[in-house]
Coordinates of C-alpha atoms and ligand atoms in Angstrom, one line a residue:
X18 CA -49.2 -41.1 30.3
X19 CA -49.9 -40.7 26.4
X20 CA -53.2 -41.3 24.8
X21 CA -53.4 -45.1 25.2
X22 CA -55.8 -47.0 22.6
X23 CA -56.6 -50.3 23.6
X24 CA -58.0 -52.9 20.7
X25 CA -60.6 -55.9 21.2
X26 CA -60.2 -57.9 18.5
X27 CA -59.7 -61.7 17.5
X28 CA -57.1 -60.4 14.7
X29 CA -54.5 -58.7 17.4
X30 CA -52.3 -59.3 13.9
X31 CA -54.0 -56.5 12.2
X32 CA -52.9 -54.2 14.1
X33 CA -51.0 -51.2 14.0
X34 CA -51.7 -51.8 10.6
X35 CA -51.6 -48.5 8.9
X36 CA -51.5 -46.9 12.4
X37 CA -47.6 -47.9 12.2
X38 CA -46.9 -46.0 9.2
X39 CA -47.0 -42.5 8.3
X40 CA -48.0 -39.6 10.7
X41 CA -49.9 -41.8 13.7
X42 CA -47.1 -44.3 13.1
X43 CA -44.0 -42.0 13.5
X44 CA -46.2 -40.6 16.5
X45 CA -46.7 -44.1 17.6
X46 CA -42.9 -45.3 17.4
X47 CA -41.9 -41.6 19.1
X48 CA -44.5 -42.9 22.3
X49 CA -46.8 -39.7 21.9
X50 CA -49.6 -42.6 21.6
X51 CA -49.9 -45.9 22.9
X52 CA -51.5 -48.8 21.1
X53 CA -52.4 -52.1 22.9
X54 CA -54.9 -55.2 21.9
X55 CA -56.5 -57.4 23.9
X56 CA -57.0 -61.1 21.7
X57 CA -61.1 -61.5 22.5
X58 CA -60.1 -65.5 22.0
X59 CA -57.9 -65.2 25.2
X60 CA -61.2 -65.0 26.9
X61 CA -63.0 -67.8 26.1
X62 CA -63.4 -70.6 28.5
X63 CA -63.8 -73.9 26.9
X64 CA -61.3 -76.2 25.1
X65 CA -62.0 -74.8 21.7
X66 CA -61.2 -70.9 22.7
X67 CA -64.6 -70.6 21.0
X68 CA -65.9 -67.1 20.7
X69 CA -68.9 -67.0 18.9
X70 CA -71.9 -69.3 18.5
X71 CA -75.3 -70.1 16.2
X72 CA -77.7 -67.2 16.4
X73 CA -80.4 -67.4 19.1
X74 CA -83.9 -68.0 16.5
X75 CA -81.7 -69.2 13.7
X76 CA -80.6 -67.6 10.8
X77 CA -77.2 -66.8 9.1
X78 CA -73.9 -66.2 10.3
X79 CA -72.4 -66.5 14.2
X80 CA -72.6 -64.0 16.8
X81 CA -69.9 -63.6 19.5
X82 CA -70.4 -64.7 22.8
X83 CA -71.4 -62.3 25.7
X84 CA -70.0 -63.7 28.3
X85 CA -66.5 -63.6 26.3
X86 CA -66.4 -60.4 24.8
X87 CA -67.9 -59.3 28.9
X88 CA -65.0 -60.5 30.4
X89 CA -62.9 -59.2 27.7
X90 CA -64.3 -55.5 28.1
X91 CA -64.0 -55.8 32.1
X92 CA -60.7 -56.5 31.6
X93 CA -59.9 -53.6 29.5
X94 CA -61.7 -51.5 31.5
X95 CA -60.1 -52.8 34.9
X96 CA -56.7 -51.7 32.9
X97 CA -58.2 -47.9 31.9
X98 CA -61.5 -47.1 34.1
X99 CA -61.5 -43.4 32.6
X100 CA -61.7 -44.0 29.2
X101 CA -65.0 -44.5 26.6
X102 CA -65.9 -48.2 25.1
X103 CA -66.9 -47.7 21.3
X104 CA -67.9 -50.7 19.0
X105 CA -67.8 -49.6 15.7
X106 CA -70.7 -50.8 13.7
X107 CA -72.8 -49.3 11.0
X108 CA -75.9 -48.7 13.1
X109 CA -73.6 -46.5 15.2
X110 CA -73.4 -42.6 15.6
X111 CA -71.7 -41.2 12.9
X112 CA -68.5 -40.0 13.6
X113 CA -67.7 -36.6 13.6
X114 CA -64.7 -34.3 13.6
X115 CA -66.0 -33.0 16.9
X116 CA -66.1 -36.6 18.2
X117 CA -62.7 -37.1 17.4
X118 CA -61.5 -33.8 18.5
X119 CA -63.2 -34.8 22.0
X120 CA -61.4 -38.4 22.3
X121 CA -58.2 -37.0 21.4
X122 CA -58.6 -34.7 24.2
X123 CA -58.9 -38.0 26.6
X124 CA -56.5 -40.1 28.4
X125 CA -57.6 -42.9 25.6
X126 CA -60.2 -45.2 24.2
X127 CA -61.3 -48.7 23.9
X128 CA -62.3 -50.2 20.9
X129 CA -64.3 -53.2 20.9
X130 CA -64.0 -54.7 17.3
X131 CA -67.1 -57.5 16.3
X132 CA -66.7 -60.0 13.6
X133 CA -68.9 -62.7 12.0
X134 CA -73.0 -61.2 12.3
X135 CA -72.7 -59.4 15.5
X136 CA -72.1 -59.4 19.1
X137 CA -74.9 -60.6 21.6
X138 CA -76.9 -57.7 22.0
X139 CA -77.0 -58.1 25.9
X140 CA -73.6 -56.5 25.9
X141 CA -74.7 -53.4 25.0
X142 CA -77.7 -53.6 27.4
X143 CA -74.8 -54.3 29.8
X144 CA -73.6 -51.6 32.3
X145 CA -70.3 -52.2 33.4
X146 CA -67.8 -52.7 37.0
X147 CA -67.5 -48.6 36.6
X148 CA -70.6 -47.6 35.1
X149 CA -69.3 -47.9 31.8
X150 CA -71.7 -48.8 28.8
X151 CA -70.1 -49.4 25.1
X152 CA -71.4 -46.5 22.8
X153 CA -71.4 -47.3 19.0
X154 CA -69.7 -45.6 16.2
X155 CA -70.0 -45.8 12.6
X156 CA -67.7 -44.5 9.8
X157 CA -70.2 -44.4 7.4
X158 CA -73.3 -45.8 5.4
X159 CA -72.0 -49.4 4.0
X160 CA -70.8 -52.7 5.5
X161 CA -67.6 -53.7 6.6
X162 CA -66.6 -57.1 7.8
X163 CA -65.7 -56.5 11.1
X164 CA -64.3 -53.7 12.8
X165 CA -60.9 -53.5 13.0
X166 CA -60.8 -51.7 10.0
X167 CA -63.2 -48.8 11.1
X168 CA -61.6 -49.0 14.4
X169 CA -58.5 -47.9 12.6
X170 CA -60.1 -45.2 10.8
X171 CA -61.8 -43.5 14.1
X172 CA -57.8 -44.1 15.6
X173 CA -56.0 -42.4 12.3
X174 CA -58.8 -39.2 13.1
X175 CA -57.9 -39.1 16.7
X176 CA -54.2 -39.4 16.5
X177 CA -53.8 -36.9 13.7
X178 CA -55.1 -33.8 16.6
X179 CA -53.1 -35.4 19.6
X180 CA -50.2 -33.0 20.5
X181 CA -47.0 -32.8 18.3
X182 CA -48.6 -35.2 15.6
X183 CA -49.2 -32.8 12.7
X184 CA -46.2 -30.9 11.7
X185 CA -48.0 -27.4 11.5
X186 CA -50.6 -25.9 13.8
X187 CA -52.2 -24.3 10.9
X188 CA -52.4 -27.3 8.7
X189 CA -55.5 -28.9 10.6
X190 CA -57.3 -25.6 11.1
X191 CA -58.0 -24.7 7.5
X192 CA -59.2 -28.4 6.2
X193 CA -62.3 -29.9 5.7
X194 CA -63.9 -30.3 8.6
X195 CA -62.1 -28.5 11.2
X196 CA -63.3 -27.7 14.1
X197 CA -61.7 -24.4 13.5
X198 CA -64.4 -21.8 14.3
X199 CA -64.2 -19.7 11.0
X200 CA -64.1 -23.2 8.8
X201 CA -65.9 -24.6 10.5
X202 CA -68.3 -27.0 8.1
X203 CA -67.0 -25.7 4.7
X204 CA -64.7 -28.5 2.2
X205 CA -61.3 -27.3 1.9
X206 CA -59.9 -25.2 -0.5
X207 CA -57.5 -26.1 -3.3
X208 CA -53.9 -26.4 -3.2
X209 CA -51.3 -26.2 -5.6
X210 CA -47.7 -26.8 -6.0
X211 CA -44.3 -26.4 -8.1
X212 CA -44.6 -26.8 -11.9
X213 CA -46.1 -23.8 -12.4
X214 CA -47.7 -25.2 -15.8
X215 CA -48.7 -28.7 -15.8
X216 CA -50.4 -30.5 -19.0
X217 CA -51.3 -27.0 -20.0
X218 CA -52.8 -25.6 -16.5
X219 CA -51.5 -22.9 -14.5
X220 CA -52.1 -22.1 -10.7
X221 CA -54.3 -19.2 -10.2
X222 CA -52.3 -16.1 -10.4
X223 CA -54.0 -15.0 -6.9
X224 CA -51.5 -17.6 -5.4
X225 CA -48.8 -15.9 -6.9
X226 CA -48.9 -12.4 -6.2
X227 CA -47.9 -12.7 -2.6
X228 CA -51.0 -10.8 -1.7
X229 CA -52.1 -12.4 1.8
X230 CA -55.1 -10.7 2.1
X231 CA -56.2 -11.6 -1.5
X232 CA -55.2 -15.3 -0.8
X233 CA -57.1 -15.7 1.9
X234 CA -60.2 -14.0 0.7
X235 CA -60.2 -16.1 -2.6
X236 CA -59.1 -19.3 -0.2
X237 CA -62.5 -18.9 1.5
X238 CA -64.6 -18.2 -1.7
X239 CA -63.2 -21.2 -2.9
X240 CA -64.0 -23.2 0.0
X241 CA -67.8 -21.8 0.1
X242 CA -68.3 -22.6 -3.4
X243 CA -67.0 -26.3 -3.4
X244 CA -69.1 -26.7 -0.7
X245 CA -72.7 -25.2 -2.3
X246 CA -72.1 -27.4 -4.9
X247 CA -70.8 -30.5 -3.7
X248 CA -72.0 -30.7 -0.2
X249 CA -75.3 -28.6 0.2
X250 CA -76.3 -30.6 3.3
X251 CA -73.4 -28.7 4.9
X252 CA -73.7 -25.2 3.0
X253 CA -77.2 -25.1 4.5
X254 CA -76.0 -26.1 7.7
X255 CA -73.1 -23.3 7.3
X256 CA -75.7 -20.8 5.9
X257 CA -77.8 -21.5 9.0
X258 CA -75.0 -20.9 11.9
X259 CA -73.8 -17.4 9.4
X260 CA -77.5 -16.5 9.9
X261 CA -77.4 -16.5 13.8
X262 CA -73.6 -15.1 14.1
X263 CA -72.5 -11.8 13.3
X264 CA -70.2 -10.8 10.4
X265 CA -70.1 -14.0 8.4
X266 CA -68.2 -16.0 11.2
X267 CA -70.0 -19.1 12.7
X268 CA -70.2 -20.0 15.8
X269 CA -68.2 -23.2 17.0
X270 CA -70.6 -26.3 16.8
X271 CA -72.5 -27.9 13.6
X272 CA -76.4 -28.7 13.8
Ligands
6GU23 CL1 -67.8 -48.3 12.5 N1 -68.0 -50.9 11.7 C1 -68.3 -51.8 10.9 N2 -68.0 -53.1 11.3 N3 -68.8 -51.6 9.7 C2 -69.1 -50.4 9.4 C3 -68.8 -49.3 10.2 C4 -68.2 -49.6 11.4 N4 -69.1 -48.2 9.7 C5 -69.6 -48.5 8.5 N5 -69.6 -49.8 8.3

């Protein structure tokens, strides 16, 4: 059985979205991932298929249902008991490289996709039939409008390091966040292709002279510079692991 994602959403028609096209979307079409949603509306009970209500308090905005979106995640779950429930959501754990690495190494995931304000907070106080509780991811520091797009994002990072996506093994292991040991941490270095002169640039004559060796060393200067000065929260965090490893290699793992 393939990685199987399975999508809670009231806007089933969003989806694959962007997962259909491209890299996850050839792998998607060729069946080396599944992708399935679950309508949250199927799971309401009244007349109205109503899904969300007025906030408990007051205030603005509607928040979806618990008892919906419960038996909407029971039902997912009763269809893949191994897998993890994430809700994305801003006040989530940020999402890692090493978080995705560790889904894609999983059977699949569920993602449980909120609109309007919120979801009733008692579902994630909620342990579910299998012991399951929903763990929350974010993509980042801002505000989307519902999940479904950041559930595609945290998809498009999983997919990517599934078997047989990515075209070359090599072409994940030197990039920005990798979990590659060696690169572990450090912004990628730059690539450049045919013209050789463009709008009066040249590519750096390093990458010309067929000298591996040299490449790589420059390669990996490269990449430690960019990162001092454009991300020194992970140069420092780089600096630290070098610090505790031998010869200038870290260790596998970030702080
Ligand atoms: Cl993961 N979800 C939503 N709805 N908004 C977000 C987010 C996730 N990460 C940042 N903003």
């Amino acid at each position: 059985m393939p990685f199987t994602a399975t999508v809670l959403t009231i806007l089933p028609d969003m989806f694959p979205g962007p997962l259909g096209h491209s890299l996850a979307g050839t792998a998607l079409n060729n069946g080396v991932w599944g992708l399935k949603t679950l309508d949250i509306r199927e799971f309401a009970s009244d007349k109205h298929r109503s899904v969300d209500d007025t906030p408990a308090g007051g205030g603005p905005g509607m928040v979806m249902r618990a008892d919906v979106v419960g038996r909407c995640v029971e039902d997912a779950i009763a269809r893949q008991p191994d897998v993890p429930v994430i809700a994305p959501t801003p006040r989530g754990k940020p999402l890692t490289q090493q978080r995705a690495k560790a889904l894609s190494e999983g059977s699949g995931v569920i993602l449980l996709c909120g609109r309007f304000e919120g979801i009733d907070e008692r579902v994630f106080d909620h342990t579910f039939s299998n012991g399951t509780q929903i763990e929350q991811v974010s993509i980042g520091d801002y505000v989307l409008s519902g999940g479904e797009m950041a559930a595609m994002v945290i998809l498009d990072s999983v997919v990517r390091l599934l078997p047989g996506v990515m075209g070359a093994a090599e072409s994940e292991s030197e990039e920005s966040f990798s979990v590659d040991a060696s690169w572990d941490g450090l912004l990628e270095y730059p690539h450049y292709t045919r013209p050789r002169e463009w709008e009066g640039r040249t590519i750096p004559e390093v990458l010309l002279s067929g000298n591996h060796a040299r490449i790589s060393a420059w390669r990996r200067a490269q990449a430690e510079e960019r990162t001092r000065l454009w991300r020194p929260d992970l140069w420092e965090a780089y600096e630290a692991r070098r610090e505790a490893s031998p010869k200038g290699k870290p260790r596998k793992g970030r702080s």
